Amino acid sequence: MLASEDISLLQIAPKSLDAESNVTGLDKIYYAEGRAAQQGRRCIVECTFPSNGSAQLRDVLPQQYSARTSVHGYGGGAFTCQNKSKLIFSDEKTNGVYSLDPRNQQVDCIIPGNERVFYADFNACGDVHKHWILAVCEDHRTETIINSIVAIDTTTKTVHMIVSGADFYTSPQLNAAADGEAMLCWMQWNHPEMPWTGSQLFVASWKSGDSSTLEVPQVGIPRCIAGEPGKESVAQPKWNHANGSLLFCSDRSGYWQLYCLEPGRTTPSQVRLHGLQDGNFAGPEWWLGSSTFALLDRDTIVALWTKNAVQSLVMIDLKSSTYEMPQLPSIDNPVPSIQRVSDKHYVFIGSTKDRPEALYSVTSKPQPELTLLRSSSNLPISPAYFSISVPMSFPRIHGSKTEGLSHAIFLPPLNPDFIGPKGTLPPLVVHMHGGPTIHVGIGLSIAWQYWTTRGYALAAVNYSGSSGYSRAYRSRLDGQWGIADVADAASCVDHLASAGLIDKTRVGVVGGSSGGYACLQALCSYPDKFAGGVSICGISDVKALMQDTHKFESHYADRLLFGVDGRLSDREKESIIYERSPIHNAERIKAATLLLQGLEDKIVPPNQAERMIDAIREHDGDAKVVFFEGEGHGFAKAENQERSIVEQEQWWRKTLVRDKDQQRGASNTE
């Protein structure tokens, strides 16, 4: 069994505002695939739904292009549908903005590429304003990086800055009007906030410019309708083009719930859905272009609703404030994408407990019918080999704040062809997710099945600070980063051991990015709890991270380290930064430690891995580092994904299985 999916399924583009169907009369959608076999290239794929027969898939982006962007460091929102026959996309290799005719794959340059200027989060402006495309621009040409909202005139091929002044922007969208006047909405926030701690939703009038006279769009006085720094996060604004209302999500109640601003009103009202108040219709927006709900018609929404890190599809009637949950499997997707095809037809990307990430189509006939369109993995594996994930909660017994329960997803080892040695319990791999403001769900991961079919149990910890629960749960990590998260991991190990599910003497911990930091912190804080550790692009020096990382996360650590108020002296802050940095506590590490690092990583530069490995070895620790050329914050190329898994398997055999032959053959330098 391979350890990673063949492809990654990414953004589904919303349909153009001026078309119920394209020029052929057939329903179509466009989505992006990340292809490891093509050096991580992002390809745009057309999916056509004929009136009779199966959906048809076709690549429409020429091979020399990759629809990807680096806005906010993580990208997303790299393309959109402009009208019935054109797509707009940003090319990863040049940073240019292009028009693509999917019928003949003809590409036309709109904005020439500049290696220091990035565009993303494209939104078409409908038939009335069809020559305009809204986008988020991130300009690195000056010492201070400038983020703004721009209007791109596809006729004159010019860019016009229309909103600026805040540190960050997302979701520029226009509610089109036939008289040339319209309403513009967007999200924004400033340092030290992140979009999930305190963002704001603005609206303003828009008057379209005339290309023939080189007139630029005019944006009126902005008005904030929701959100507050440090207290309220907003997400997922969407215009209801049928009636001019604006739908969005806000966590002012403690959960991201749906709200609606009706035309002519100055304040929004909550869409009250009894029974769904303690769940989320949105999540932390690390990536641009995500979509957690879609309008099917004037009064009907299909949405992804998350409770306790498990997602369900919900059909909502806005007129009556009622809902129903289709009889469909629970799903999972860290980057939600759901879009309308027609009034009774929608598509989404997600994984289920027994199927890996895939693109699905759902039609109502009148009962919902689920159709698999494209799977991220075509491996011929019997479901009998799949270990089904089990959500679990457990008491906190480590750390200073032990109130309440923590959570995890547990997968026991499973392989029908083998059984473990009699009288033994399986080794455990503890997975610490990145972020840290994100969560893991119940969806089938081929990478995780690689371990469970080989006799390892796996526990993915949704530690304090994870999303997927409440704002209060996310806030548990404020001032406690590197403490509460690893304490939850240690409590998870003890819970599984006390239940007789794992061998507590053979436990490893792994994580990437912030999860790599949690891995190293766990090895420092609980040296007798873990026998091995694997940090993938992990943070080892918090001070260096705060100095070197990209703009989007340059103040993220402030809240995580110093709390909401941050009323500490500079000396106290320096002390916390030092104590929370694994590189300064390497002498505590007893476990063998493997570091995997991309050499092109801009978020956690490779010098962090170099210095961490030296610090461990200075104290006679067992450590190895492997660098990956041409890779950034994670591994996109197929050969490097495979090598990463091979390195990890050798490490776990050495530290958890304790294969003597493997130990003799293992190298500690590379």
XYZ file of C-alpha atoms in Angstrom:
670
model
C 0.000 0.000 0.000
C 1.308 3.427 -0.888
C 1.367 5.921 1.933
C -0.140 8.939 0.226
C -2.978 9.780 -2.118
C -2.322 9.902 -5.870
C -3.771 13.404 -6.068
C -5.113 16.044 -3.708
C -8.530 17.493 -4.451
C -8.665 21.214 -3.891
C -10.922 24.161 -4.642
C -14.183 23.883 -6.586
C -14.834 27.143 -8.418
C -18.265 28.756 -7.993
C -20.298 28.895 -11.179
C -20.367 32.209 -13.011
C -23.175 34.529 -11.957
C -24.567 34.939 -15.460
C -25.123 31.287 -16.329
C -27.266 28.445 -15.156
C -25.353 26.277 -17.605
C -22.541 26.840 -20.034
C -22.802 27.486 -23.760
C -23.325 23.790 -24.542
C -26.427 23.629 -22.344
C -24.790 21.099 -20.030
C -24.084 21.608 -16.348
C -20.372 21.923 -15.651
C -18.126 22.660 -12.715
C -14.386 23.232 -12.506
C -12.110 22.118 -9.728
C -8.369 21.859 -9.029
C -6.247 18.767 -8.523
C -2.800 18.741 -6.918
C -0.728 16.059 -8.638
C 2.301 14.694 -6.859
C 3.421 12.815 -9.996
C 3.637 16.162 -11.822
C 5.920 17.785 -9.250
C 2.948 19.016 -7.242
C 1.371 20.829 -10.192
C -2.188 22.139 -9.716
C -4.359 21.299 -12.709
C -7.837 22.676 -13.452
C -10.292 19.926 -14.368
C -13.675 20.279 -16.057
C -16.509 18.026 -14.886
C -19.512 17.837 -17.225
C -22.869 16.409 -16.182
C -24.797 15.195 -19.234
C -28.553 14.775 -18.882
C -28.052 11.034 -19.249
C -24.957 9.048 -18.405
C -21.967 9.462 -16.149
C -20.083 12.666 -15.453
C -17.128 13.312 -17.729
C -13.780 14.695 -16.522
C -11.301 16.556 -18.701
C -8.087 18.472 -17.982
C -8.413 22.013 -19.335
C -5.234 23.702 -18.065
C -2.251 23.278 -20.422
C 0.654 21.325 -18.974
C 2.997 24.322 -18.710
C 0.718 26.080 -16.181
C -0.051 25.394 -12.533
C -3.046 27.126 -10.900
C -1.526 27.981 -7.563
C -0.719 31.075 -5.540
C 1.214 31.996 -2.391
C -0.951 34.778 -0.948
C -0.835 34.550 2.878
C 1.844 31.870 2.439
C -0.691 29.047 2.080
C -2.497 30.190 -1.051
C -5.857 28.919 -2.237
C -8.451 30.641 -4.396
C -6.167 30.411 -7.426
C -8.923 30.422 -10.073
C -12.557 31.231 -10.744
C -15.157 31.153 -13.511
C -15.351 34.561 -15.201
C -18.381 33.886 -17.413
C -19.975 31.143 -19.484
C -16.813 30.388 -21.411
C -13.770 31.717 -19.543
C -11.775 30.934 -16.406
C -9.358 33.270 -14.622
C -6.324 31.765 -12.866
C -2.997 32.646 -11.282
C 0.029 30.711 -12.497
C 2.399 29.373 -9.842
C 5.503 29.593 -12.024
C 5.132 33.215 -13.146
C 2.621 34.751 -10.676
C 0.824 36.102 -13.744
C -2.964 36.270 -14.071
C -4.395 34.537 -17.128
C -7.679 33.932 -18.911
C -8.381 30.351 -19.982
C -10.933 29.205 -22.543
C -11.609 25.596 -21.496
C -13.164 24.748 -24.852
C -9.871 25.010 -26.727
C -7.392 25.457 -23.829
C -6.354 28.835 -25.184
C -4.572 30.965 -22.563
C -4.359 34.753 -22.679
C -2.173 36.807 -20.316
C -4.098 39.503 -18.453
C -1.511 40.615 -15.888
C 2.160 39.780 -16.602
C 3.915 37.906 -13.820
C 6.080 39.565 -11.195
C 8.025 37.396 -8.763
C 7.119 39.720 -5.882
C 3.408 40.326 -6.588
C 0.760 37.669 -5.933
C -2.957 37.508 -6.754
C -5.623 35.158 -5.379
C -9.210 34.840 -4.133
C -10.611 35.780 -7.528
C -14.301 36.625 -7.844
C -16.217 37.367 -11.024
C -18.615 40.304 -11.077
C -21.434 38.858 -13.190
C -22.802 39.678 -16.611
C -23.408 43.378 -15.941
C -19.828 43.941 -14.771
C -18.363 41.072 -16.756
C -15.046 42.737 -17.612
C -14.139 43.118 -13.914
C -12.522 40.497 -11.687
C -12.027 41.137 -7.969
C -8.937 39.713 -6.266
C -6.707 39.919 -3.216
C -3.260 41.282 -4.043
C -0.127 40.786 -1.930
C 2.721 43.059 -2.985
C 6.259 42.269 -1.745
C 8.059 44.950 -3.763
C 8.609 47.188 -0.736
C 10.013 46.444 2.701
C 6.484 46.539 4.111
C 4.313 43.936 2.392
C 1.075 45.528 1.175
C -2.178 43.581 1.004
C -5.175 45.053 -0.780
C -8.286 44.315 -2.792
C -7.948 45.074 -6.476
C -10.248 45.173 -9.473
C -8.749 43.659 -12.608
C -10.101 44.989 -15.906
C -9.872 42.033 -18.274
C -10.537 44.308 -21.275
C -7.766 46.853 -20.724
C -5.657 44.353 -18.752
C -5.080 46.813 -15.927
C -5.146 46.514 -12.127
C -6.872 49.067 -9.869
C -6.477 49.079 -6.076
C -9.939 49.668 -4.603
C -9.600 48.789 -0.876
C -6.431 49.131 1.212
C -5.099 50.071 4.634
C -5.669 46.862 6.611
C -3.015 44.192 7.058
C -5.081 41.431 5.415
C -8.074 40.987 3.130
C -10.156 38.076 1.854
C -13.455 37.299 0.138
C -14.049 40.337 -2.108
C -17.467 39.773 -3.669
C -19.900 41.882 -5.656
C -23.682 41.779 -5.559
C -24.366 42.726 -9.175
C -27.044 45.260 -10.162
C -28.334 46.097 -13.628
C -28.121 49.886 -13.171
C -24.340 49.839 -12.788
C -24.571 50.257 -9.000
C -23.882 47.337 -6.722
C -22.699 46.399 -3.237
C -19.222 45.135 -2.487
C -18.311 43.027 0.556
C -15.003 41.822 1.932
C -13.285 40.597 5.090
C -10.289 42.226 6.737
C -8.187 42.119 9.898
C -5.031 43.617 11.347
C -2.079 42.391 13.362
C -1.889 40.807 15.879
C -5.185 39.094 15.010
C -5.678 35.979 12.934
C -8.886 35.612 10.909
C -10.264 33.187 13.512
C -9.520 35.436 16.529
C -10.892 38.756 15.323
C -11.858 39.651 11.755
C -14.425 42.080 10.337
C -16.931 42.028 7.484
C -17.391 45.257 5.523
C -19.802 46.396 2.826
C -19.621 49.427 0.545
C -21.331 50.686 -2.589
C -19.691 49.990 -5.932
C -20.000 51.877 -9.178
C -18.487 50.075 -12.124
C -15.964 51.839 -14.309
C -16.252 52.120 -18.085
C -13.384 50.438 -19.965
C -14.016 52.529 -23.077
C -13.254 55.725 -21.147
C -10.655 54.133 -18.826
C -12.929 54.918 -15.880
C -12.022 53.006 -12.717
C -14.526 51.550 -10.215
C -15.697 53.791 -7.406
C -16.082 52.252 -3.925
C -18.204 54.080 -1.373
C -17.645 54.586 2.350
C -17.065 51.174 4.018
C -19.398 50.037 6.795
C -18.546 47.237 9.221
C -21.531 44.942 9.743
C -19.939 42.233 11.903
C -16.737 41.205 13.646
C -14.550 42.688 16.348
C -10.793 42.426 16.969
C -10.036 39.880 19.660
C -13.675 39.001 20.264
C -15.506 37.946 17.112
C -14.451 36.118 13.970
C -16.411 36.265 10.725
C -16.087 33.962 7.727
C -17.626 32.818 4.452
C -19.514 35.909 3.239
C -21.768 35.143 0.255
C -24.320 37.293 -1.544
C -27.754 35.874 -2.223
C -28.059 37.254 -5.743
C -31.758 36.423 -5.856
C -32.711 38.975 -3.192
C -29.587 41.012 -2.398
C -29.094 39.681 1.137
C -25.647 38.859 2.505
C -25.034 35.570 4.311
C -21.986 34.949 6.481
C -20.756 33.113 9.574
C -19.840 34.632 12.949
C -18.627 33.019 16.182
C -20.089 35.724 18.463
C -22.200 32.984 20.115
C -19.140 30.802 20.724
C -19.654 28.853 17.485
C -19.502 29.905 13.825
C -23.223 30.263 13.135
C -25.056 31.593 10.083
C -26.172 35.230 9.912
C -28.005 37.246 7.265
C -27.981 40.947 6.431
C -31.233 41.734 4.634
C -31.378 44.514 2.010
C -32.072 47.871 3.614
C -31.106 46.646 7.092
C -28.111 47.967 9.018
C -27.601 45.013 11.355
C -27.592 41.288 10.561
C -29.732 38.650 12.257
C -28.863 35.071 13.129
C -30.336 32.221 11.120
C -31.570 30.315 14.166
C -31.571 26.573 13.641
C -32.714 24.765 16.760
C -30.368 21.885 17.550
C -27.427 23.218 15.535
C -26.409 26.067 17.860
C -23.457 24.173 19.363
C -21.699 23.478 16.087
C -19.876 25.368 13.349
C -20.779 26.352 9.782
C -17.237 27.636 9.182
C -13.690 27.068 10.372
C -10.269 28.734 10.549
C -9.472 30.092 7.114
C -5.836 29.210 6.544
C -6.459 28.892 2.809
C -8.274 31.248 0.491
C -11.191 30.034 -1.595
C -12.761 27.584 0.842
C -16.534 27.180 0.826
C -18.547 25.712 3.704
C -22.006 26.403 2.300
C -23.693 27.117 -1.023
C -27.008 28.675 -2.036
C -29.006 26.279 -4.203
C -31.882 28.703 -4.758
C -33.304 31.847 -3.191
C -34.262 30.120 0.061
C -32.190 26.914 0.207
C -28.658 26.397 1.512
C -26.594 23.229 1.584
C -23.960 23.501 4.311
C -21.232 21.610 6.089
C -21.888 21.616 9.832
C -19.155 20.530 12.249
C -19.677 19.289 15.789
C -16.907 17.656 17.819
C -14.685 17.556 14.718
C -17.244 15.549 12.696
C -18.838 17.145 9.621
C -22.372 16.553 8.387
C -24.288 17.890 5.395
C -27.317 20.021 6.234
C -30.085 21.323 3.966
C -31.424 24.639 5.296
C -34.665 26.433 4.415
C -33.969 30.121 5.057
C -37.621 31.146 4.845
C -38.761 28.851 7.660
C -35.425 28.545 9.545
C -35.746 24.768 9.397
C -33.342 22.112 8.237
C -32.886 18.447 7.502
C -29.839 16.231 7.411
C -29.680 14.046 4.290
C -29.047 10.354 4.913
C -25.431 10.619 3.825
C -22.182 9.594 5.545
C -20.359 11.951 7.889
C -17.493 13.571 6.041
C -14.232 15.364 6.651
C -12.242 17.972 4.751
C -9.682 20.365 6.261
C -10.236 22.745 3.304
C -14.014 22.624 2.782
C -15.333 23.067 -0.738
C -19.009 22.772 -1.614
C -20.638 24.402 -4.649
C -23.958 24.527 -6.450
C -24.515 22.864 -9.827
C -28.267 23.503 -10.054
C -31.253 23.932 -7.740
C -31.293 20.220 -6.947
C -27.658 19.359 -7.531
C -24.408 20.184 -5.723
C -20.838 18.905 -5.458
C -18.400 18.739 -2.570
C -14.945 17.435 -1.666
C -14.535 15.250 1.381
C -13.552 11.904 2.833
C -15.675 9.444 4.791
C -14.732 6.852 7.386
C -14.186 4.204 4.714
C -13.325 6.268 1.621
C -10.392 8.623 1.049
C -10.837 12.206 -0.075
C -12.975 12.419 -3.197
C -15.139 14.688 -5.316
C -18.817 13.812 -4.894
C -22.023 14.818 -6.611
C -25.366 14.897 -4.775
C -28.763 15.118 -6.448
C -32.223 15.071 -4.891
C -34.575 12.541 -6.568
C -36.385 13.172 -4.117
C -34.019 11.308 -1.807
C -30.375 12.425 -1.978
C -28.241 10.351 -4.322
C -24.466 10.375 -3.731
C -22.186 9.769 -6.713
C -18.394 9.422 -6.598
C -16.846 11.540 -9.367
C -13.119 11.410 -8.629
C -11.148 9.757 -5.848
C -7.807 10.982 -4.547
C -6.583 7.393 -4.557
C -7.232 4.553 -6.987
C -5.385 1.899 -5.021
C -7.192 -1.458 -5.252
C -7.489 -1.976 -1.495
C -10.238 -3.999 0.099
C -12.156 -2.125 2.825
C -11.311 -5.096 5.055
C -7.872 -3.508 5.521
C -9.216 -0.125 6.633
C -9.035 0.747 10.310
C -12.135 2.842 10.983
C -11.512 6.019 12.967
C -13.185 6.333 16.368
C -13.740 9.806 17.925
C -12.934 9.708 21.623
C -12.761 12.030 24.617
C -10.543 11.580 27.645
C -9.778 13.299 30.961
C -6.812 15.604 31.320
C -4.380 14.298 33.922
C -1.262 16.233 32.900
C -0.580 19.949 32.967
C -1.807 22.685 35.276
C -5.253 23.073 33.681
C -6.939 19.691 33.905
C -10.585 20.775 33.821
C -12.781 19.411 31.035
C -12.101 16.751 28.440
C -9.697 16.632 25.545
C -10.340 14.802 22.297
C -8.708 12.541 19.730
C -9.382 10.299 16.754
C -8.212 6.736 17.457
C -7.416 4.048 14.883
C -6.504 0.563 16.147
C -4.114 -1.575 14.100
C -5.861 -3.755 11.516
C -4.635 -6.186 8.892
C -6.697 -9.351 8.251
C -3.569 -11.145 7.048
C -1.637 -10.722 10.307
C -2.086 -10.722 14.052
C 0.245 -9.297 16.684
C 2.452 -11.532 18.827
C 0.464 -13.283 21.525
C 0.386 -11.454 24.844
C 1.530 -8.101 23.406
C -0.114 -4.762 22.826
C 0.527 -2.619 19.753
C 2.884 0.356 19.594
C 1.229 3.759 19.291
C 1.968 6.673 16.962
C 0.588 9.944 18.344
C -0.203 12.423 15.567
C -0.079 16.135 16.455
C -1.820 18.235 13.799
C -0.386 21.491 12.512
C -1.842 24.931 12.868
C -2.230 24.770 15.803
C -5.691 26.238 15.072
C -7.036 23.381 12.985
C -8.306 19.867 13.710
C -8.325 16.338 12.374
C -11.550 14.568 11.464
C -12.848 11.066 10.970
C -12.116 10.818 7.230
C -10.105 7.936 5.824
C -6.432 8.817 5.370
C -4.401 6.461 3.199
C -1.269 7.701 4.972
C -2.680 6.666 8.351
C -3.777 3.290 6.979
C -0.160 2.697 6.013
C 0.647 2.536 9.730
C -2.426 0.683 10.983
C -1.977 -2.108 8.414
C 1.577 -2.516 9.706
C 0.548 -3.086 13.302
C 0.665 0.431 14.733
C -2.205 2.055 16.573
C -2.636 5.748 15.758
C -4.115 8.553 17.846
C -4.623 11.976 16.252
C -5.034 14.396 19.136
C -7.409 17.343 18.842
C -5.658 19.053 21.713
C -6.572 22.319 23.453
C -6.641 25.057 20.823
C -8.013 22.855 18.047
C -10.878 24.005 15.873
C -13.902 21.776 15.294
C -15.314 22.439 18.754
C -16.022 25.893 20.254
C -14.282 29.255 20.437
C -13.707 28.544 24.130
C -11.907 25.303 23.222
C -9.735 27.171 20.701
C -8.954 29.768 23.358
C -7.599 27.137 25.782
C -4.256 27.412 24.006
C -3.957 31.189 24.498
C -0.785 31.641 26.540
C -0.407 27.850 26.765
C 1.164 26.920 23.418
C 3.704 24.184 23.957
C 2.180 23.345 27.350
C -1.544 22.522 27.150
C -1.291 20.829 23.749
C 1.472 18.406 24.752
C -0.162 17.822 28.144
C -3.269 16.666 26.263
C -1.098 14.347 24.171
C 0.437 12.815 27.299
C -3.039 12.389 28.821
C -4.183 10.652 25.635
C -1.320 8.149 25.886
C -2.163 7.352 29.497
C -5.865 6.984 28.672
C -5.204 4.486 25.881
C -2.706 2.589 28.009
C -5.109 2.343 30.956
C -7.764 1.016 28.576
C -5.393 -1.756 27.490
C -5.297 -0.569 23.868
C -1.581 0.198 23.443
C 1.855 -0.629 24.827
C 2.838 2.451 26.832
C 6.540 1.595 26.502
C 6.386 1.849 22.697
C 4.904 5.256 21.918
C 6.099 7.667 19.243
C 4.951 11.185 18.407
C 4.860 12.825 14.967
C 3.715 16.156 13.585
C 4.277 18.714 10.863
C 4.788 22.479 11.160
C 3.173 23.497 14.473
C 2.571 19.776 14.973
C 6.318 19.289 14.574
C 6.797 21.864 17.303
C 4.336 19.952 19.498
C 6.287 16.769 18.774
C 9.571 18.332 19.932
C 7.904 19.946 22.940
C 6.383 16.597 23.918
C 9.827 14.981 23.790
C 11.198 17.755 26.016
C 8.273 17.955 28.453
C 7.506 14.240 28.803
C 10.833 12.523 28.045
C 9.800 9.224 29.629
C 6.491 9.070 27.769
C 7.808 8.752 24.215
C 10.332 6.354 22.693
C 10.668 8.174 19.380
C 9.699 11.349 17.574
C 9.399 12.621 13.999
C 9.187 16.367 13.364
C 8.274 17.418 9.814
C 9.120 21.055 9.031
C 8.704 21.641 12.745
C 9.456 24.744 14.805
C 12.381 24.385 17.197
C 13.221 28.036 17.934
C 10.168 30.166 18.685
C 12.122 33.424 18.653
C 13.536 32.668 15.218
C 10.035 31.787 14.007
C 8.687 35.129 15.190
C 11.530 36.945 13.457
C 11.707 34.952 10.222
C 8.230 33.710 9.365
C 5.944 35.216 6.739
C 3.577 38.146 7.252
C 0.398 36.089 7.775
C 1.743 34.375 10.909
C 4.230 37.004 12.059
C 2.112 37.831 15.156
C 0.287 34.515 15.509
C 2.580 33.352 18.307
C 1.919 36.452 20.434
C -1.497 35.286 21.580
C -0.420 31.644 21.815
C 2.555 32.454 24.020
C 1.482 35.505 26.022
C -2.307 35.194 26.186
C -5.026 37.599 25.119
C -3.953 40.573 27.222
C -0.223 40.110 26.730
C 0.446 42.371 29.711
C 3.933 41.108 30.291
C 7.231 42.898 30.419
C 9.722 42.375 27.615
C 11.854 40.366 30.014
C 8.942 38.082 30.901
C 8.163 37.569 27.225
C 11.784 36.711 26.435
C 11.749 34.161 29.258
C 8.610 32.486 27.900
C 9.983 32.404 24.365
C 13.224 30.829 25.579
C 11.540 28.221 27.787
C 9.037 27.230 25.091
C 11.730 26.655 22.461
C 12.766 22.986 22.154
C 16.198 24.033 20.940
C 16.969 25.345 24.443
C 15.714 22.177 26.133
C 17.390 19.576 23.951
C 19.183 18.079 26.945
C 15.821 16.795 28.223
C 15.155 14.688 25.127
C 15.682 10.959 25.641
C 13.843 9.675 22.564
C 15.453 9.134 19.169
C 14.442 12.112 17.033
C 14.027 12.344 13.238
C 13.705 15.708 11.490
C 12.349 15.957 7.918
C 12.725 19.385 6.321
C 12.109 21.104 2.966
C 15.022 23.254 1.841
C 12.693 25.856 0.252
C 10.525 26.276 3.354
C 9.667 29.975 3.852
C 7.417 29.437 6.879
C 9.828 27.413 9.020
C 13.247 27.929 7.399
C 15.598 24.918 7.231
C 18.103 26.536 9.591
C 15.712 25.618 12.414
C 16.218 21.912 11.667
C 19.975 22.365 11.322
C 20.287 24.049 14.702
C 17.927 21.597 16.437
C 19.838 18.558 15.243
C 23.087 20.106 16.462
C 21.546 20.870 19.872
C 20.375 17.271 20.335
C 23.708 15.833 19.304
C 25.596 18.219 21.587
C 23.906 16.369 24.458
C 24.674 12.941 22.967
C 21.118 12.486 21.739
C 20.121 10.075 18.982
C 19.023 12.263 16.074
C 18.876 12.336 12.281
C 17.882 15.041 9.783
C 16.829 14.569 6.159
C 16.561 17.566 3.828
C 14.356 17.591 0.731
C 15.483 19.677 -2.228
C 12.846 21.679 -4.051
C 10.293 21.293 -1.265
C 8.766 23.956 0.940
C 6.503 23.672 3.980
C 5.513 20.074 3.333
C 6.268 17.710 0.472
C 4.423 18.027 -2.848
C 6.485 15.734 -5.092
C 5.642 12.038 -5.274
C 9.204 10.850 -4.822
C 9.655 13.000 -1.721
C 6.341 11.922 -0.217
C 7.455 8.321 -0.639
C 10.907 8.992 0.789
C 9.368 10.725 3.803
C 7.286 7.645 4.570
C 10.253 5.310 4.107
C 12.321 7.388 6.535
C 9.512 7.385 9.085
C 8.957 3.658 8.807
C 12.635 2.958 9.393
C 12.536 5.253 12.409
C 9.483 3.616 13.947
C 10.893 0.133 13.393
C 14.021 1.258 15.175
C 12.322 3.008 18.105
C 8.944 1.304 18.529
C 9.269 -2.145 16.956
C 12.906 -2.235 18.012
C 14.050 -4.427 15.188
C 17.697 -5.192 16.047
C 18.650 -5.717 12.434
C 17.032 -2.397 11.554
C 18.919 -0.661 14.356
C 22.222 -1.974 13.083
C 21.435 -0.806 9.545
C 20.083 2.631 10.427
C 22.135 5.714 9.648
C 22.077 8.783 11.825
C 23.409 11.246 9.280
C 22.219 12.351 5.907
